[in-house]
Amino acid sequence: MKANKLLLAAAAFAGLALLSFAGPGPDYRARMTESAKARAAAPAKIQPATPVASCAACSCAAMKKS
């Protein structure tokens, strides 16, 4: 009976110890919030629009198939 209680107590202690170490630490959260603030402060780079193809004859936007 004493072995059962000891085994149960050891399993409970191991389970609680396992759960206490789960998840990221406070330094990880601090780094993520710092990088999020840096991304928000940086101006967004605008990509140039792709040029529209036009036909050589009349410069309309619809390409004519030959």
PDB file of N, CA and C in Angstrom:
ATOM      1  N   MET A   1       0.820  -1.186   0.000  1.00  0.00           N
ATOM      2  CA  MET A   1       0.000   0.000   0.000  1.00  0.00           C
ATOM      3  C   MET A   1       0.870   1.257   0.000  1.00  0.00           C
ATOM      4  N   LYS A   2       1.982   1.188   0.753  1.00  0.00           N
ATOM      5  CA  LYS A   2       2.865   2.341   0.817  1.00  0.00           C
ATOM      6  C   LYS A   2       3.503   2.605  -0.543  1.00  0.00           C
ATOM      7  N   ALA A   3       3.810   1.544  -1.311  1.00  0.00           N
ATOM      8  CA  ALA A   3       4.411   1.695  -2.632  1.00  0.00           C
ATOM      9  C   ALA A   3       3.431   2.349  -3.599  1.00  0.00           C
ATOM     10  N   ASN A   4       2.155   2.002  -3.484  1.00  0.00           N
ATOM     11  CA  ASN A   4       1.144   2.605  -4.349  1.00  0.00           C
ATOM     12  C   ASN A   4       1.029   4.107  -4.103  1.00  0.00           C
ATOM     13  N   LYS A   5       1.015   4.504  -2.833  1.00  0.00           N
ATOM     14  CA  LYS A   5       0.917   5.923  -2.504  1.00  0.00           C
ATOM     15  C   LYS A   5       2.163   6.673  -2.973  1.00  0.00           C
ATOM     16  N   LEU A   6       3.311   6.051  -2.815  1.00  0.00           N
ATOM     17  CA  LEU A   6       4.555   6.670  -3.245  1.00  0.00           C
ATOM     18  C   LEU A   6       4.579   6.821  -4.765  1.00  0.00           C
ATOM     19  N   LEU A   7       4.135   5.801  -5.468  1.00  0.00           N
ATOM     20  CA  LEU A   7       4.077   5.850  -6.929  1.00  0.00           C
ATOM     21  C   LEU A   7       3.080   6.908  -7.388  1.00  0.00           C
ATOM     22  N   LEU A   8       1.942   6.983  -6.740  1.00  0.00           N
ATOM     23  CA  LEU A   8       0.936   7.988  -7.081  1.00  0.00           C
ATOM     24  C   LEU A   8       1.456   9.399  -6.810  1.00  0.00           C
ATOM     25  N   ALA A   9       2.126   9.584  -5.699  1.00  0.00           N
ATOM     26  CA  ALA A   9       2.688  10.896  -5.371  1.00  0.00           C
ATOM     27  C   ALA A   9       3.776  11.284  -6.367  1.00  0.00           C
ATOM     28  N   ALA A  10       4.614  10.333  -6.762  1.00  0.00           N
ATOM     29  CA  ALA A  10       5.670  10.609  -7.736  1.00  0.00           C
ATOM     30  C   ALA A  10       5.070  10.957  -9.092  1.00  0.00           C
ATOM     31  N   ALA A  11       4.024  10.264  -9.505  1.00  0.00           N
ATOM     32  CA  ALA A  11       3.370  10.545 -10.784  1.00  0.00           C
ATOM     33  C   ALA A  11       2.704  11.922 -10.764  1.00  0.00           C
ATOM     34  N   ALA A  12       2.068  12.259  -9.646  1.00  0.00           N
ATOM     35  CA  ALA A  12       1.428  13.573  -9.519  1.00  0.00           C
ATOM     36  C   ALA A  12       2.474  14.680  -9.558  1.00  0.00           C
ATOM     37  N   PHE A  13       3.571  14.500  -8.860  1.00  0.00           N
ATOM     38  CA  PHE A  13       4.646  15.492  -8.864  1.00  0.00           C
ATOM     39  C   PHE A  13       5.244  15.653 -10.258  1.00  0.00           C
ATOM     40  N   ALA A  14       5.459  14.533 -10.951  1.00  0.00           N
ATOM     41  CA  ALA A  14       6.016  14.593 -12.303  1.00  0.00           C
ATOM     42  C   ALA A  14       5.042  15.278 -13.261  1.00  0.00           C
ATOM     43  N   GLY A  15       3.758  15.016 -13.119  1.00  0.00           N
ATOM     44  CA  GLY A  15       2.757  15.662 -13.972  1.00  0.00           C
ATOM     45  C   GLY A  15       2.693  17.156 -13.755  1.00  0.00           C
ATOM     46  N   LEU A  16       2.726  17.574 -12.497  1.00  0.00           N
ATOM     47  CA  LEU A  16       2.706  19.007 -12.204  1.00  0.00           C
ATOM     48  C   LEU A  16       3.981  19.692 -12.664  1.00  0.00           C
ATOM     49  N   ALA A  17       5.107  19.021 -12.528  1.00  0.00           N
ATOM     50  CA  ALA A  17       6.364  19.589 -12.991  1.00  0.00           C
ATOM     51  C   ALA A  17       6.368  19.717 -14.509  1.00  0.00           C
ATOM     52  N   LEU A  18       5.796  18.754 -15.193  1.00  0.00           N
ATOM     53  CA  LEU A  18       5.727  18.794 -16.646  1.00  0.00           C
ATOM     54  C   LEU A  18       4.846  19.955 -17.106  1.00  0.00           C
ATOM     55  N   LEU A  19       3.738  20.171 -16.442  1.00  0.00           N
ATOM     56  CA  LEU A  19       2.838  21.254 -16.833  1.00  0.00           C
ATOM     57  C   LEU A  19       3.392  22.627 -16.492  1.00  0.00           C
ATOM     58  N   SER A  20       4.220  22.710 -15.499  1.00  0.00           N
ATOM     59  CA  SER A  20       4.738  24.017 -15.103  1.00  0.00           C
ATOM     60  C   SER A  20       5.748  24.555 -16.103  1.00  0.00           C
ATOM     61  N   PHE A  21       6.389  23.707 -16.898  1.00  0.00           N
ATOM     62  CA  PHE A  21       7.392  24.147 -17.862  1.00  0.00           C
ATOM     63  C   PHE A  21       6.812  24.361 -19.256  1.00  0.00           C
ATOM     64  N   ALA A  22       5.539  24.133 -19.454  1.00  0.00           N
ATOM     65  CA  ALA A  22       4.939  24.244 -20.779  1.00  0.00           C
ATOM     66  C   ALA A  22       4.750  25.702 -21.163  1.00  0.00           C
ATOM     67  N   GLY A  23       4.917  25.987 -22.444  1.00  0.00           N
ATOM     68  CA  GLY A  23       4.651  27.325 -22.969  1.00  0.00           C
ATOM     69  C   GLY A  23       5.901  28.180 -23.038  1.00  0.00           C
ATOM     70  N   PRO A  24       5.824  29.237 -23.825  1.00  0.00           N
ATOM     71  CA  PRO A  24       6.977  30.126 -23.960  1.00  0.00           C
ATOM     72  C   PRO A  24       7.173  30.989 -22.717  1.00  0.00           C
ATOM     73  N   GLY A  25       8.387  31.381 -22.501  1.00  0.00           N
ATOM     74  CA  GLY A  25       8.713  32.195 -21.335  1.00  0.00           C
ATOM     75  C   GLY A  25       8.438  33.664 -21.579  1.00  0.00           C
ATOM     76  N   PRO A  26       8.620  34.481 -20.562  1.00  0.00           N
ATOM     77  CA  PRO A  26       8.350  35.912 -20.699  1.00  0.00           C
ATOM     78  C   PRO A  26       9.306  36.612 -21.663  1.00  0.00           C
ATOM     79  N   ASP A  27      10.541  36.115 -21.814  1.00  0.00           N
ATOM     80  CA  ASP A  27      11.470  36.739 -22.753  1.00  0.00           C
ATOM     81  C   ASP A  27      11.006  36.573 -24.199  1.00  0.00           C
ATOM     82  N   TYR A  28      10.380  35.444 -24.502  1.00  0.00           N
ATOM     83  CA  TYR A  28       9.842  35.226 -25.850  1.00  0.00           C
ATOM     84  C   TYR A  28       8.728  36.226 -26.141  1.00  0.00           C
ATOM     85  N   ARG A  29       7.831  36.407 -25.186  1.00  0.00           N
ATOM     86  CA  ARG A  29       6.731  37.359 -25.395  1.00  0.00           C
ATOM     87  C   ARG A  29       7.259  38.782 -25.544  1.00  0.00           C
ATOM     88  N   ALA A  30       8.297  39.123 -24.790  1.00  0.00           N
ATOM     89  CA  ALA A  30       8.873  40.459 -24.884  1.00  0.00           C
ATOM     90  C   ALA A  30       9.494  40.678 -26.260  1.00  0.00           C
ATOM     91  N   ARG A  31      10.195  39.676 -26.776  1.00  0.00           N
ATOM     92  CA  ARG A  31      10.786  39.803 -28.107  1.00  0.00           C
ATOM     93  C   ARG A  31       9.717  39.922 -29.185  1.00  0.00           C
ATOM     94  N   MET A  32       8.622  39.160 -29.062  1.00  0.00           N
ATOM     95  CA  MET A  32       7.566  39.202 -30.074  1.00  0.00           C
ATOM     96  C   MET A  32       6.841  40.546 -30.073  1.00  0.00           C
ATOM     97  N   THR A  33       6.581  41.103 -28.909  1.00  0.00           N
ATOM     98  CA  THR A  33       5.908  42.404 -28.874  1.00  0.00           C
ATOM     99  C   THR A  33       6.842  43.497 -29.380  1.00  0.00           C
ATOM    100  N   GLU A  34       8.127  43.373 -29.110  1.00  0.00           N
ATOM    101  CA  GLU A  34       9.099  44.350 -29.594  1.00  0.00           C
ATOM    102  C   GLU A  34       9.187  44.310 -31.115  1.00  0.00           C
ATOM    103  N   SER A  35       9.213  43.116 -31.687  1.00  0.00           N
ATOM    104  CA  SER A  35       9.303  43.017 -33.142  1.00  0.00           C
ATOM    105  C   SER A  35       8.005  43.460 -33.802  1.00  0.00           C
ATOM    106  N   ALA A  36       6.861  43.233 -33.145  1.00  0.00           N
ATOM    107  CA  ALA A  36       5.580  43.691 -33.697  1.00  0.00           C
ATOM    108  C   ALA A  36       5.524  45.213 -33.709  1.00  0.00           C
ATOM    109  N   LYS A  37       6.048  45.848 -32.669  1.00  0.00           N
ATOM    110  CA  LYS A  37       6.081  47.306 -32.633  1.00  0.00           C
ATOM    111  C   LYS A  37       7.013  47.843 -33.720  1.00  0.00           C
ATOM    112  N   ALA A  38       8.133  47.180 -33.946  1.00  0.00           N
ATOM    113  CA  ALA A  38       9.079  47.616 -34.974  1.00  0.00           C
ATOM    114  C   ALA A  38       8.465  47.485 -36.367  1.00  0.00           C
ATOM    115  N   ARG A  39       7.701  46.409 -36.592  1.00  0.00           N
ATOM    116  CA  ARG A  39       7.052  46.238 -37.897  1.00  0.00           C
ATOM    117  C   ARG A  39       5.975  47.285 -38.098  1.00  0.00           C
ATOM    118  N   ALA A  40       5.260  47.642 -37.048  1.00  0.00           N
ATOM    119  CA  ALA A  40       4.198  48.631 -37.167  1.00  0.00           C
ATOM    120  C   ALA A  40       4.771  50.023 -37.402  1.00  0.00           C
ATOM    121  N   ALA A  41       5.940  50.303 -36.857  1.00  0.00           N
ATOM    122  CA  ALA A  41       6.551  51.617 -37.009  1.00  0.00           C
ATOM    123  C   ALA A  41       7.215  51.787 -38.374  1.00  0.00           C
ATOM    124  N   ALA A  42       7.629  50.694 -39.009  1.00  0.00           N
ATOM    125  CA  ALA A  42       8.303  50.770 -40.298  1.00  0.00           C
ATOM    126  C   ALA A  42       7.287  51.095 -41.392  1.00  0.00           C
ATOM    127  N   PRO A  43       7.656  51.998 -42.305  1.00  0.00           N
ATOM    128  CA  PRO A  43       6.724  52.312 -43.393  1.00  0.00           C
ATOM    129  C   PRO A  43       6.591  51.124 -44.346  1.00  0.00           C
ATOM    130  N   ALA A  44       5.396  50.952 -44.859  1.00  0.00           N
ATOM    131  CA  ALA A  44       5.143  49.835 -45.771  1.00  0.00           C
ATOM    132  C   ALA A  44       5.727  50.167 -47.142  1.00  0.00           C
ATOM    133  N   LYS A  45       6.409  49.207 -47.725  1.00  0.00           N
ATOM    134  CA  LYS A  45       6.971  49.399 -49.056  1.00  0.00           C
ATOM    135  C   LYS A  45       5.894  49.074 -50.081  1.00  0.00           C
ATOM    136  N   ILE A  46       5.666  49.992 -50.968  1.00  0.00           N
ATOM    137  CA  ILE A  46       4.646  49.807 -51.989  1.00  0.00           C
ATOM    138  C   ILE A  46       5.303  49.202 -53.224  1.00  0.00           C
ATOM    139  N   GLN A  47       4.745  48.110 -53.670  1.00  0.00           N
ATOM    140  CA  GLN A  47       5.256  47.434 -54.853  1.00  0.00           C
ATOM    141  C   GLN A  47       4.716  48.127 -56.103  1.00  0.00           C
ATOM    142  N   PRO A  48       5.549  48.280 -57.131  1.00  0.00           N
ATOM    143  CA  PRO A  48       5.050  48.889 -58.363  1.00  0.00           C
ATOM    144  C   PRO A  48       4.040  47.971 -59.048  1.00  0.00           C
ATOM    145  N   ALA A  49       3.088  48.579 -59.717  1.00  0.00           N
ATOM    146  CA  ALA A  49       2.071  47.810 -60.417  1.00  0.00           C
ATOM    147  C   ALA A  49       2.683  47.164 -61.659  1.00  0.00           C
ATOM    148  N   THR A  50       2.146  46.024 -62.041  1.00  0.00           N
ATOM    149  CA  THR A  50       2.636  45.371 -63.254  1.00  0.00           C
ATOM    150  C   THR A  50       2.124  46.147 -64.464  1.00  0.00           C
ATOM    151  N   PRO A  51       2.965  46.341 -65.455  1.00  0.00           N
ATOM    152  CA  PRO A  51       2.530  47.100 -66.626  1.00  0.00           C
ATOM    153  C   PRO A  51       1.462  46.335 -67.414  1.00  0.00           C
ATOM    154  N   VAL A  52       0.538  47.069 -67.973  1.00  0.00           N
ATOM    155  CA  VAL A  52      -0.529  46.470 -68.760  1.00  0.00           C
ATOM    156  C   VAL A  52      -0.040  46.325 -70.185  1.00  0.00           C
ATOM    157  N   ALA A  53      -0.206  45.129 -70.720  1.00  0.00           N
ATOM    158  CA  ALA A  53       0.207  44.897 -72.099  1.00  0.00           C
ATOM    159  C   ALA A  53      -0.773  45.567 -73.044  1.00  0.00           C
ATOM    160  N   SER A  54      -0.258  46.153 -74.087  1.00  0.00           N
ATOM    161  CA  SER A  54      -1.132  46.792 -75.068  1.00  0.00           C
ATOM    162  C   SER A  54      -0.702  46.350 -76.460  1.00  0.00           C
ATOM    163  N   CYS A  55      -1.640  46.389 -77.377  1.00  0.00           N
ATOM    164  CA  CYS A  55      -1.305  45.969 -78.738  1.00  0.00           C
ATOM    165  C   CYS A  55      -0.540  47.091 -79.433  1.00  0.00           C
ATOM    166  N   ALA A  56       0.287  46.731 -80.404  1.00  0.00           N
ATOM    167  CA  ALA A  56       1.151  47.701 -81.074  1.00  0.00           C
ATOM    168  C   ALA A  56       0.405  48.579 -82.060  1.00  0.00           C
ATOM    169  N   ALA A  57      -0.710  48.099 -82.545  1.00  0.00           N
ATOM    170  CA  ALA A  57      -1.404  48.846 -83.607  1.00  0.00           C
ATOM    171  C   ALA A  57      -2.138  50.063 -83.054  1.00  0.00           C
ATOM    172  N   CYS A  58      -2.942  49.885 -82.001  1.00  0.00           N
ATOM    173  CA  CYS A  58      -3.759  51.005 -81.536  1.00  0.00           C
ATOM    174  C   CYS A  58      -3.547  51.357 -80.069  1.00  0.00           C
ATOM    175  N   SER A  59      -2.659  50.707 -79.405  1.00  0.00           N
ATOM    176  CA  SER A  59      -2.340  50.924 -77.997  1.00  0.00           C
ATOM    177  C   SER A  59      -3.510  50.671 -77.057  1.00  0.00           C
ATOM    178  N   CYS A  60      -4.435  49.792 -77.434  1.00  0.00           N
ATOM    179  CA  CYS A  60      -5.513  49.440 -76.528  1.00  0.00           C
ATOM    180  C   CYS A  60      -5.031  48.351 -75.576  1.00  0.00           C
ATOM    181  N   ALA A  61      -5.739  48.161 -74.483  1.00  0.00           N
ATOM    182  CA  ALA A  61      -5.301  47.211 -73.467  1.00  0.00           C
ATOM    183  C   ALA A  61      -5.583  45.769 -73.847  1.00  0.00           C
ATOM    184  N   ALA A  62      -6.437  45.520 -74.819  1.00  0.00           N
ATOM    185  CA  ALA A  62      -6.780  44.149 -75.224  1.00  0.00           C
ATOM    186  C   ALA A  62      -5.730  43.644 -76.221  1.00  0.00           C
ATOM    187  N   MET A  63      -5.119  42.545 -75.893  1.00  0.00           N
ATOM    188  CA  MET A  63      -4.113  41.969 -76.802  1.00  0.00           C
ATOM    189  C   MET A  63      -4.833  41.162 -77.878  1.00  0.00           C
ATOM    190  N   LYS A  64      -4.424  41.341 -79.105  1.00  0.00           N
ATOM    191  CA  LYS A  64      -5.017  40.626 -80.218  1.00  0.00           C
ATOM    192  C   LYS A  64      -4.161  39.415 -80.539  1.00  0.00           C
ATOM    193  N   LYS A  65      -4.799  38.282 -80.703  1.00  0.00           N
ATOM    194  CA  LYS A  65      -4.059  37.072 -81.028  1.00  0.00           C
ATOM    195  C   LYS A  65      -3.860  37.001 -82.541  1.00  0.00           C
ATOM    196  N   SER A  66      -2.677  36.601 -82.927  1.00  0.00           N
ATOM    197  CA  SER A  66      -2.383  36.489 -84.349  1.00  0.00           C
ATOM    198  C   SER A  66      -2.729  35.126 -84.873  1.00  0.00           C
TER     199      SER A  66
END
